[in-house]
mmCIF file of C-alpha atoms and ligand atoms in Angstrom:
data_model
loop_
_atom_site.group_PDB
_atom_site.id
_atom_site.type_symbol
_atom_site.label_atom_id
_atom_site.label_comp_id
_atom_site.label_asym_id
_atom_site.label_seq_id
_atom_site.Cartn_x
_atom_site.Cartn_y
_atom_site.Cartn_z
ATOM 1 C CA MET I 105 -50.433 -123.662 -45.408
ATOM 2 C CA LYS I 106 -48.243 -126.149 -47.208
ATOM 3 C CA VAL I 107 -50.174 -128.942 -48.905
ATOM 4 C CA SER I 108 -48.673 -132.350 -49.185
ATOM 5 C CA VAL I 109 -49.244 -135.273 -51.577
ATOM 6 C CA SER I 110 -51.906 -136.522 -49.235
ATOM 7 C CA ARG I 111 -53.586 -133.168 -49.365
ATOM 8 C CA ARG I 112 -53.926 -133.502 -53.033
ATOM 9 C CA ASP I 113 -55.195 -136.971 -52.836
ATOM 10 C CA PHE I 114 -57.761 -135.644 -50.321
ATOM 11 C CA LEU I 115 -58.824 -133.131 -52.756
ATOM 12 C CA ARG I 116 -59.210 -135.621 -55.603
ATOM 13 C CA GLN I 117 -61.131 -138.024 -53.380
ATOM 14 C CA SER I 118 -63.394 -135.656 -51.483
ATOM 15 C CA PHE I 119 -64.629 -133.252 -54.125
ATOM 16 C CA VAL I 120 -67.807 -134.430 -55.720
ATOM 17 C CA PHE I 121 -66.992 -134.986 -59.295
ATOM 18 C CA SER I 122 -69.236 -133.606 -61.940
ATOM 19 C CA ALA I 123 -71.399 -135.393 -64.291
ATOM 20 C CA VAL I 124 -68.711 -135.049 -66.930
ATOM 21 C CA ALA I 125 -66.057 -136.552 -64.678
ATOM 22 C CA GLY I 126 -64.527 -139.567 -66.290
ATOM 23 C CA LEU I 127 -65.571 -138.632 -69.833
ATOM 24 C CA GLY I 128 -62.327 -137.050 -70.539
ATOM 25 C CA LEU I 129 -61.156 -133.441 -71.090
ATOM 26 C CA GLY I 130 -62.734 -133.465 -74.520
ATOM 27 C CA SER I 131 -66.141 -133.321 -73.009
ATOM 28 C CA LEU I 132 -65.393 -130.159 -71.059
ATOM 29 C CA PRO I 133 -66.093 -127.498 -73.743
ATOM 30 C CA SER I 134 -69.766 -128.431 -73.620
ATOM 31 C CA LEU I 135 -69.857 -126.614 -70.435
ATOM 32 C CA ALA I 136 -69.252 -123.490 -72.363
ATOM 33 C CA ALA I 137 -72.151 -124.074 -74.707
ATOM 34 C CA PRO I 138 -73.645 -121.030 -76.212
ATOM 35 C CA ARG I 139 -75.641 -118.967 -73.891
ATOM 36 C CA LYS I 140 -79.469 -118.819 -74.604
ATOM 37 C CA ALA I 141 -80.773 -115.397 -75.097
ATOM 38 C CA ASP I 142 -82.822 -115.573 -71.957
ATOM 39 C CA ALA I 143 -80.197 -117.323 -69.756
ATOM 40 C CA GLU I 144 -78.776 -115.492 -66.827
ATOM 41 C CA GLY I 145 -75.218 -116.857 -67.205
ATOM 42 C CA LEU I 146 -72.328 -114.622 -67.988
ATOM 43 C CA HIS I 147 -69.106 -115.460 -69.991
ATOM 44 C CA TRP I 148 -65.888 -113.816 -69.023
ATOM 45 C CA LEU I 149 -62.452 -114.520 -70.676
ATOM 46 C CA MET I 150 -59.178 -113.656 -69.014
ATOM 47 C CA ILE I 151 -55.462 -113.533 -69.818
ATOM 48 C CA GLY I 152 -52.456 -112.360 -67.904
ATOM 49 C CA ASP I 153 -48.930 -111.391 -68.940
ATOM 50 C CA TRP I 154 -50.006 -110.731 -72.538
ATOM 51 C CA GLY I 155 -48.534 -107.549 -73.964
ATOM 52 C CA TYR I 156 -45.230 -109.038 -74.661
ATOM 53 C CA GLU I 157 -42.467 -107.492 -76.834
ATOM 54 C CA LYS I 158 -42.062 -110.624 -78.889
ATOM 55 C CA PRO I 159 -45.671 -110.945 -80.117
ATOM 56 C CA GLU I 160 -45.690 -114.598 -81.298
ATOM 57 C CA GLY I 161 -47.011 -116.081 -78.105
ATOM 58 C CA GLN I 162 -49.588 -113.340 -77.585
ATOM 59 C CA GLU I 163 -50.860 -113.612 -81.156
ATOM 60 C CA ALA I 164 -51.229 -117.396 -80.885
ATOM 61 C CA VAL I 165 -53.278 -117.190 -77.633
ATOM 62 C CA ALA I 166 -55.418 -114.291 -79.012
ATOM 63 C CA ALA I 167 -56.102 -116.395 -82.060
ATOM 64 C CA ALA I 168 -57.129 -119.268 -79.842
ATOM 65 C CA MET I 169 -59.471 -116.995 -77.925
ATOM 66 C CA ARG I 170 -61.146 -115.740 -80.993
ATOM 67 C CA THR I 171 -61.610 -119.254 -82.412
ATOM 68 C CA TYR I 172 -62.933 -120.452 -79.075
ATOM 69 C CA VAL I 173 -65.550 -117.681 -78.822
ATOM 70 C CA GLN I 174 -66.609 -118.031 -82.354
ATOM 71 C CA SER I 175 -66.783 -121.888 -82.476
ATOM 72 C CA HIS I 176 -68.904 -121.847 -79.331
ATOM 73 C CA SER I 177 -71.087 -118.892 -80.561
ATOM 74 C CA LEU I 178 -70.239 -117.131 -77.262
ATOM 75 C CA LYS I 179 -71.014 -113.545 -76.531
ATOM 76 C CA PRO I 180 -68.460 -112.584 -73.989
ATOM 77 C CA ASP I 181 -69.633 -110.230 -71.315
ATOM 78 C CA ALA I 182 -66.298 -109.131 -70.118
ATOM 79 C CA LEU I 183 -62.544 -109.584 -70.651
ATOM 80 C CA LEU I 184 -60.250 -109.529 -67.647
ATOM 81 C CA MET I 185 -56.729 -108.321 -68.272
ATOM 82 C CA LEU I 186 -54.658 -109.555 -65.399
ATOM 83 C CA GLY I 187 -51.635 -107.248 -65.732
ATOM 84 C CA ASP I 188 -48.285 -107.073 -67.283
ATOM 85 C CA ASN I 189 -50.360 -105.437 -70.009
ATOM 86 C CA TRP I 190 -47.388 -103.870 -71.679
ATOM 87 C CA TYR I 191 -43.884 -105.237 -71.459
ATOM 88 C CA GLY I 192 -41.130 -102.982 -72.799
ATOM 89 C CA GLU I 193 -41.617 -99.512 -74.197
ATOM 90 C CA LEU I 194 -45.070 -98.014 -74.970
ATOM 91 C CA PRO I 195 -43.963 -95.363 -77.453
ATOM 92 C CA GLY I 196 -46.230 -92.363 -77.218
ATOM 93 C CA GLY I 197 -47.955 -93.623 -74.113
ATOM 94 C CA VAL I 198 -51.691 -93.184 -74.457
ATOM 95 C CA ASN I 199 -51.208 -92.644 -78.180
ATOM 96 C CA SER I 200 -48.956 -95.661 -78.758
ATOM 97 C CA THR I 201 -49.710 -97.697 -81.876
ATOM 98 C CA ARG I 202 -49.451 -100.873 -79.692
ATOM 99 C CA TRP I 203 -52.859 -100.036 -78.345
ATOM 100 C CA LYS I 204 -54.336 -100.555 -81.770
ATOM 101 C CA THR I 205 -52.206 -103.451 -83.022
ATOM 102 C CA HIS I 206 -51.907 -105.508 -79.852
ATOM 103 C CA PHE I 207 -55.129 -104.731 -77.874
ATOM 104 C CA GLU I 208 -57.907 -103.368 -80.136
ATOM 105 C CA GLU I 209 -57.158 -105.607 -83.150
ATOM 106 C CA LEU I 210 -55.921 -108.820 -81.426
ATOM 107 C CA TYR I 211 -59.017 -108.909 -79.227
ATOM 108 C CA PRO I 212 -61.352 -107.224 -81.722
ATOM 109 C CA ARG I 213 -64.721 -105.745 -80.776
ATOM 110 C CA GLU I 214 -66.423 -107.918 -83.486
ATOM 111 C CA VAL I 215 -65.617 -110.904 -81.158
ATOM 112 C CA PHE I 216 -65.284 -109.373 -77.734
ATOM 113 C CA ASP I 217 -67.949 -106.625 -77.555
ATOM 114 C CA CYS I 218 -67.618 -106.103 -73.932
ATOM 115 C CA PRO I 219 -65.537 -104.146 -71.389
ATOM 116 C CA ALA I 220 -61.937 -105.204 -70.735
ATOM 117 C CA TYR I 221 -61.359 -104.742 -66.982
ATOM 118 C CA ALA I 222 -57.521 -104.353 -66.371
ATOM 119 C CA VAL I 223 -55.223 -104.376 -63.447
ATOM 120 C CA LEU I 224 -51.662 -103.303 -63.288
ATOM 121 C CA GLY I 225 -48.616 -105.633 -63.239
ATOM 122 C CA ASN I 226 -45.017 -104.903 -62.437
ATOM 123 C CA HIS I 227 -44.180 -104.413 -66.078
ATOM 124 C CA ASP I 228 -46.888 -101.614 -66.220
ATOM 125 C CA TYR I 229 -45.066 -99.970 -63.258
ATOM 126 C CA GLN I 230 -42.300 -98.748 -65.432
ATOM 127 C CA ARG I 231 -41.318 -95.373 -66.734
ATOM 128 C CA MET I 232 -40.237 -95.825 -70.422
ATOM 129 C CA PRO I 233 -39.803 -92.937 -70.303
ATOM 130 C CA GLU I 234 -43.261 -91.963 -69.270
ATOM 131 C CA SER I 235 -45.284 -93.924 -66.638
ATOM 132 C CA LYS I 236 -47.159 -96.816 -68.278
ATOM 133 C CA VAL I 237 -49.558 -96.731 -65.347
ATOM 134 C CA ASP I 238 -50.467 -93.183 -66.270
ATOM 135 C CA SER I 239 -50.786 -94.070 -69.950
ATOM 136 C CA GLU I 240 -53.105 -97.028 -69.142
ATOM 137 C CA LEU I 241 -55.350 -94.917 -66.922
ATOM 138 C CA ALA I 242 -55.363 -92.208 -69.553
ATOM 139 C CA TYR I 243 -56.236 -94.645 -72.361
ATOM 140 C CA ALA I 244 -59.310 -95.752 -70.404
ATOM 141 C CA LYS I 245 -60.478 -92.181 -70.174
ATOM 142 C CA LYS I 246 -59.970 -91.465 -73.894
ATOM 143 C CA GLY I 247 -63.386 -92.931 -74.876
ATOM 144 C CA GLY I 248 -64.168 -95.145 -77.858
ATOM 145 C CA THR I 249 -62.350 -98.159 -76.279
ATOM 146 C CA ARG I 250 -63.289 -101.147 -74.165
ATOM 147 C CA TRP I 251 -60.243 -100.723 -72.084
ATOM 148 C CA THR I 252 -61.582 -100.262 -68.556
ATOM 149 C CA MET I 253 -59.330 -99.007 -65.703
ATOM 150 C CA PRO I 254 -61.152 -96.151 -63.710
ATOM 151 C CA SER I 255 -58.316 -96.119 -61.135
ATOM 152 C CA ARG I 256 -55.412 -98.253 -59.931
ATOM 153 C CA TRP I 257 -57.888 -100.128 -57.657
ATOM 154 C CA TYR I 258 -61.687 -100.239 -58.164
ATOM 155 C CA SER I 259 -64.785 -102.452 -57.795
ATOM 156 C CA PHE I 260 -67.916 -103.118 -59.731
ATOM 157 C CA GLU I 261 -70.934 -105.372 -59.700
ATOM 158 C CA PHE I 262 -71.822 -107.234 -62.862
ATOM 159 C CA PRO I 263 -74.092 -106.904 -64.657
ATOM 160 C CA THR I 264 -75.697 -103.592 -63.647
ATOM 161 C CA THR I 265 -79.188 -105.066 -63.334
ATOM 162 C CA LYS I 266 -79.641 -108.100 -61.124
ATOM 163 C CA PRO I 267 -75.929 -108.401 -60.567
ATOM 164 C CA LEU I 268 -74.469 -111.916 -60.042
ATOM 165 C CA VAL I 269 -70.876 -111.001 -59.040
ATOM 166 C CA THR I 270 -69.022 -108.444 -56.991
ATOM 167 C CA VAL I 271 -65.543 -107.831 -58.388
ATOM 168 C CA ILE I 272 -62.713 -106.138 -56.481
ATOM 169 C CA ALA I 273 -59.768 -105.227 -58.775
ATOM 170 C CA LEU I 274 -56.538 -104.461 -56.759
ATOM 171 C CA ASP I 275 -53.119 -103.101 -57.410
ATOM 172 C CA SER I 276 -50.631 -105.668 -56.156
ATOM 173 C CA ASN I 277 -47.461 -103.779 -56.829
ATOM 174 C CA MET I 278 -46.421 -103.750 -53.187
ATOM 175 C CA PRO I 279 -43.489 -101.601 -51.941
ATOM 176 C CA HIS I 280 -40.199 -103.314 -51.718
ATOM 177 C CA PRO I 281 -40.223 -105.103 -48.299
ATOM 178 C CA ILE I 282 -37.084 -103.277 -47.016
ATOM 179 C CA GLY I 283 -38.486 -99.865 -48.111
ATOM 180 C CA ALA I 284 -36.221 -99.189 -51.050
ATOM 181 C CA GLN I 285 -37.708 -98.210 -54.411
ATOM 182 C CA ALA I 286 -36.728 -100.633 -57.184
ATOM 183 C CA ALA I 287 -33.978 -99.430 -59.284
ATOM 184 C CA GLY I 288 -33.983 -97.980 -62.874
ATOM 185 C CA VAL I 289 -37.253 -97.716 -64.665
ATOM 186 C CA ASN I 290 -39.333 -99.682 -62.116
ATOM 187 C CA PHE I 291 -41.423 -98.267 -59.424
ATOM 188 C CA THR I 292 -44.154 -99.576 -57.014
ATOM 189 C CA LEU I 293 -46.903 -98.337 -54.732
ATOM 190 C CA THR I 294 -45.649 -96.334 -51.905
ATOM 191 C CA GLN I 295 -46.230 -97.587 -48.254
ATOM 192 C CA GLU I 296 -48.804 -94.789 -47.979
ATOM 193 C CA GLU I 297 -50.660 -96.066 -51.062
ATOM 194 C CA ARG I 298 -50.469 -99.618 -49.773
ATOM 195 C CA ALA I 299 -52.093 -98.554 -46.568
ATOM 196 C CA GLU I 300 -54.704 -96.449 -48.419
ATOM 197 C CA GLN I 301 -55.658 -99.297 -50.680
ATOM 198 C CA LEU I 302 -55.936 -101.742 -47.713
ATOM 199 C CA ARG I 303 -58.265 -99.357 -45.867
ATOM 200 C CA TRP I 304 -60.320 -99.122 -49.101
ATOM 201 C CA LEU I 305 -60.417 -102.861 -49.513
ATOM 202 C CA LYS I 306 -61.599 -103.415 -45.904
ATOM 203 C CA ALA I 307 -64.394 -100.853 -46.356
ATOM 204 C CA GLU I 308 -65.449 -102.474 -49.656
ATOM 205 C CA LEU I 309 -65.715 -105.855 -47.969
ATOM 206 C CA GLU I 310 -67.633 -104.473 -45.133
ATOM 207 C CA LYS I 311 -70.428 -103.339 -47.440
ATOM 208 C CA PRO I 312 -73.424 -105.597 -47.419
ATOM 209 C CA ARG I 313 -73.050 -107.823 -50.468
ATOM 210 C CA THR I 314 -76.054 -108.500 -52.568
ATOM 211 C CA THR I 315 -74.511 -110.907 -55.182
ATOM 212 C CA PRO I 316 -74.014 -114.625 -54.869
ATOM 213 C CA TYR I 317 -70.198 -114.289 -55.792
ATOM 214 C CA LEU I 318 -67.199 -112.353 -54.690
ATOM 215 C CA VAL I 319 -64.189 -112.326 -56.999
ATOM 216 C CA VAL I 320 -61.000 -110.454 -56.256
ATOM 217 C CA MET I 321 -58.446 -109.908 -59.059
ATOM 218 C CA ALA I 322 -54.908 -108.543 -59.165
ATOM 219 C CA HIS I 323 -51.683 -109.242 -61.066
ATOM 220 C CA HIS I 324 -49.490 -110.873 -58.380
ATOM 221 C CA PRO I 325 -50.618 -114.256 -57.001
ATOM 222 C CA ILE I 326 -50.951 -114.706 -53.243
ATOM 223 C CA TYR I 327 -49.985 -118.414 -53.606
ATOM 224 C CA SER I 328 -48.102 -119.690 -56.604
ATOM 225 C CA ASN I 329 -46.356 -122.918 -57.640
ATOM 226 C CA GLY I 330 -44.364 -120.864 -60.113
ATOM 227 C CA PRO I 331 -40.901 -119.340 -59.662
ATOM 228 C CA HIS I 332 -42.284 -116.195 -58.026
ATOM 229 C CA GLY I 333 -43.652 -118.283 -55.200
ATOM 230 C CA ASP I 334 -45.938 -117.218 -52.397
ATOM 231 C CA HIS I 335 -46.148 -113.467 -51.732
ATOM 232 C CA GLN I 336 -45.566 -112.660 -48.043
ATOM 233 C CA MET I 337 -46.869 -109.133 -48.202
ATOM 234 C CA LEU I 338 -50.087 -110.156 -49.864
ATOM 235 C CA ILE I 339 -50.522 -113.061 -47.324
ATOM 236 C CA ALA I 340 -50.261 -110.533 -44.607
ATOM 237 C CA ASP I 341 -52.522 -107.898 -46.137
ATOM 238 C CA TRP I 342 -55.097 -109.615 -48.199
ATOM 239 C CA GLU I 343 -55.313 -113.338 -47.506
ATOM 240 C CA PRO I 344 -57.041 -112.934 -44.105
ATOM 241 C CA LEU I 345 -59.719 -110.765 -45.702
ATOM 242 C CA LEU I 346 -60.327 -113.247 -48.496
ATOM 243 C CA ARG I 347 -60.834 -115.838 -45.785
ATOM 244 C CA GLU I 348 -63.037 -113.652 -43.536
ATOM 245 C CA HIS I 349 -65.250 -112.536 -46.383
ATOM 246 C CA LYS I 350 -65.303 -115.854 -48.163
ATOM 247 C CA ALA I 351 -64.146 -114.683 -51.542
ATOM 248 C CA HIS I 352 -64.990 -117.331 -54.088
ATOM 249 C CA LEU I 353 -62.064 -116.633 -56.481
ATOM 250 C CA TYR I 354 -58.646 -114.832 -56.381
ATOM 251 C CA LEU I 355 -57.558 -114.299 -59.953
ATOM 252 C CA ALA I 356 -53.982 -113.422 -60.769
ATOM 253 C CA GLY I 357 -51.175 -113.759 -63.381
ATOM 254 C CA HIS I 358 -47.420 -112.857 -62.980
ATOM 255 C CA ASP I 359 -46.055 -116.426 -63.178
ATOM 256 C CA HIS I 360 -46.294 -117.451 -66.874
ATOM 257 C CA ASP I 361 -48.296 -120.651 -66.478
ATOM 258 C CA MET I 362 -51.764 -121.810 -65.614
ATOM 259 C CA GLN I 363 -52.722 -122.788 -62.036
ATOM 260 C CA HIS I 364 -55.589 -123.659 -59.665
ATOM 261 C CA LEU I 365 -54.769 -124.057 -55.974
ATOM 262 C CA GLU I 366 -57.074 -125.137 -53.225
ATOM 263 C CA PHE I 367 -56.205 -125.162 -49.502
ATOM 264 C CA GLU I 368 -58.022 -127.148 -46.922
ATOM 265 C CA GLY I 369 -60.611 -125.057 -45.072
ATOM 266 C CA HIS I 370 -60.034 -121.963 -47.184
ATOM 267 C CA PRO I 371 -63.105 -120.562 -48.789
ATOM 268 C CA THR I 372 -61.155 -118.971 -51.814
ATOM 269 C CA SER I 373 -59.961 -120.810 -55.029
ATOM 270 C CA PHE I 374 -56.636 -119.404 -56.225
ATOM 271 C CA VAL I 375 -56.548 -119.175 -59.963
ATOM 272 C CA LEU I 376 -53.548 -118.061 -61.925
ATOM 273 C CA SER I 377 -53.931 -117.372 -65.746
ATOM 274 C CA GLY I 378 -50.533 -116.117 -66.828
ATOM 275 C CA GLY I 379 -50.067 -117.733 -70.190
ATOM 276 C CA GLY I 380 -51.318 -114.781 -72.289
ATOM 277 C CA GLY I 381 -48.085 -114.383 -74.324
ATOM 278 C CA ALA I 382 -44.819 -113.802 -72.445
ATOM 279 C CA ASP I 383 -42.245 -116.567 -72.420
ATOM 280 C CA LEU I 384 -43.161 -119.443 -70.184
ATOM 281 C CA TYR I 385 -41.645 -120.130 -66.742
ATOM 282 C CA THR I 386 -40.808 -123.541 -65.290
ATOM 283 C CA LEU I 387 -42.814 -124.398 -62.205
ATOM 284 C CA LYS I 388 -40.968 -124.905 -58.892
ATOM 285 C CA ILE I 389 -43.810 -126.779 -57.158
ATOM 286 C CA ASP I 390 -45.342 -129.747 -58.844
ATOM 287 C CA GLU I 391 -49.099 -129.995 -58.792
ATOM 288 C CA ALA I 392 -48.724 -133.339 -57.151
ATOM 289 C CA ARG I 393 -47.343 -131.554 -54.044
ATOM 290 C CA ARG I 394 -49.809 -128.531 -54.173
ATOM 291 C CA GLY I 395 -52.699 -128.417 -56.529
ATOM 292 C CA PRO I 396 -54.990 -129.482 -57.895
ATOM 293 C CA TYR I 397 -53.498 -127.956 -61.107
ATOM 294 C CA ALA I 398 -50.284 -126.212 -62.325
ATOM 295 C CA ALA I 399 -48.968 -126.443 -65.802
ATOM 296 C CA LYS I 400 -46.382 -124.671 -67.939
ATOM 297 C CA ALA I 401 -48.581 -123.598 -70.774
ATOM 298 C CA TYR I 402 -49.655 -120.714 -72.835
ATOM 299 C CA GLY I 403 -53.364 -120.117 -72.613
ATOM 300 C CA PHE I 404 -56.367 -118.220 -71.474
ATOM 301 C CA SER I 405 -59.227 -118.866 -69.004
ATOM 302 C CA HIS I 406 -63.040 -118.856 -69.434
ATOM 303 C CA LEU I 407 -65.298 -118.100 -66.328
ATOM 304 C CA GLN I 408 -68.932 -118.915 -66.768
ATOM 305 C CA ILE I 409 -71.051 -117.301 -64.095
ATOM 306 C CA ASP I 410 -74.459 -118.893 -63.461
ATOM 307 C CA PRO I 411 -76.780 -118.295 -60.464
ATOM 308 C CA ASP I 412 -76.101 -121.785 -59.166
ATOM 309 C CA LYS I 413 -72.372 -122.123 -59.959
ATOM 310 C CA LEU I 414 -69.139 -120.666 -61.308
ATOM 311 C CA THR I 415 -67.349 -122.707 -64.003
ATOM 312 C CA LEU I 416 -63.681 -121.920 -64.534
ATOM 313 C CA LEU I 417 -61.933 -123.492 -67.497
ATOM 314 C CA HIS I 418 -58.231 -123.199 -68.370
ATOM 315 C CA MET I 419 -57.488 -123.533 -72.177
ATOM 316 C CA ASP I 420 -54.105 -123.976 -73.791
ATOM 317 C CA GLN I 421 -53.037 -122.114 -76.934
ATOM 318 C CA SER I 422 -54.902 -124.498 -79.167
ATOM 319 C CA GLY I 423 -58.130 -123.811 -77.357
ATOM 320 C CA LYS I 424 -58.132 -127.252 -75.744
ATOM 321 C CA VAL I 425 -59.412 -127.451 -72.108
ATOM 322 C CA ILE I 426 -56.637 -128.406 -69.880
ATOM 323 C CA HIS I 427 -58.278 -128.069 -66.437
ATOM 324 C CA GLY I 428 -61.690 -127.003 -65.032
ATOM 325 C CA PHE I 429 -63.773 -126.803 -61.908
ATOM 326 C CA THR I 430 -67.103 -125.500 -60.744
ATOM 327 C CA LYS I 431 -67.863 -123.644 -57.432
ATOM 328 C CA THR I 432 -71.293 -123.006 -55.914
ATOM 329 C CA PRO I 433 -72.260 -119.801 -54.059
ATOM 330 C CA GLU I 434 -71.924 -121.869 -50.871
ATOM 331 C CA GLY I 435 -68.221 -122.612 -51.765
ATOM 332 C CA ALA I 436 -68.473 -126.345 -52.909
ATOM 333 C CA VAL I 437 -65.715 -127.056 -55.451
ATOM 334 C CA LYS I 438 -65.963 -129.739 -58.073
ATOM 335 C CA ILE I 439 -62.888 -130.682 -60.104
ATOM 336 C CA LEU I 440 -63.749 -131.449 -63.741
ATOM 337 C CA SER I 441 -61.398 -134.190 -65.080
HETATM 338 FE FE1 LIG G 584 -45.610 -109.818 -63.604
#
């Protein structure tokens, strides 16, 4: 599964470049042009690793998201919150003031009038002193919020009429490989819960799919060029299912950077958007060795879903496009550069 320099060269050479190729990154935002009222396309924005204790990074990325949406006159249809939603203490749990100051107000309804689909990260799996997992599930049930987390793993089709995409949201907090619970405030899924989720995932994937796209999202990446590296338990449990069922995208965070990895013959594009606010990590595998893209950067991502293609753009904290690609329902990928 390792990709060499020649593999990257292969990717660069063999993908059919888009009409904007060669025009420079500055031309990419035109892909995110305002959606016409009668158009079918959807606009989703995503961030991972965002609810950090030192708020400067999160606030800068959130400001860039707001500016991006407003300057392109976008009407986002969904936010994807890719886990590590709350670092540190969440005083008061479901009633914490952090919900208001660092979720509802930083990503305000006036700009993002849409559901915010969330998955759980390792920093959510902490008791400080109460379980942040329980608080996040309870906050979704409170009403009057866009925060959407019906359970630790769930699925949905979007939109409800004439859906274009099937999304499976998973809990990637796998048990410690040698069976010991993590120490201190941290906890994980149990082995029984891991098995229960896997049975559920297989059953979901066996259902006849009526949408052109299948997207799987979770906090931990299956493959990552960042310091956390490749995740052997997810490679064992989930990777064969993504391959078998031809998932178009696997979306994750956890490493604090922005990535897009492709593997020869694999139907799934692995996207990592972990620049939502927490301190950045230094990559351990350069994109020249395994790519096509990996960068130590704050930022967010924009997924445009059209009937004929997906368009994924990574943006930095100034709102500048730093990487992009498209993917057809049949799985053809074009790198935008
Ligand atoms: Fe994480």
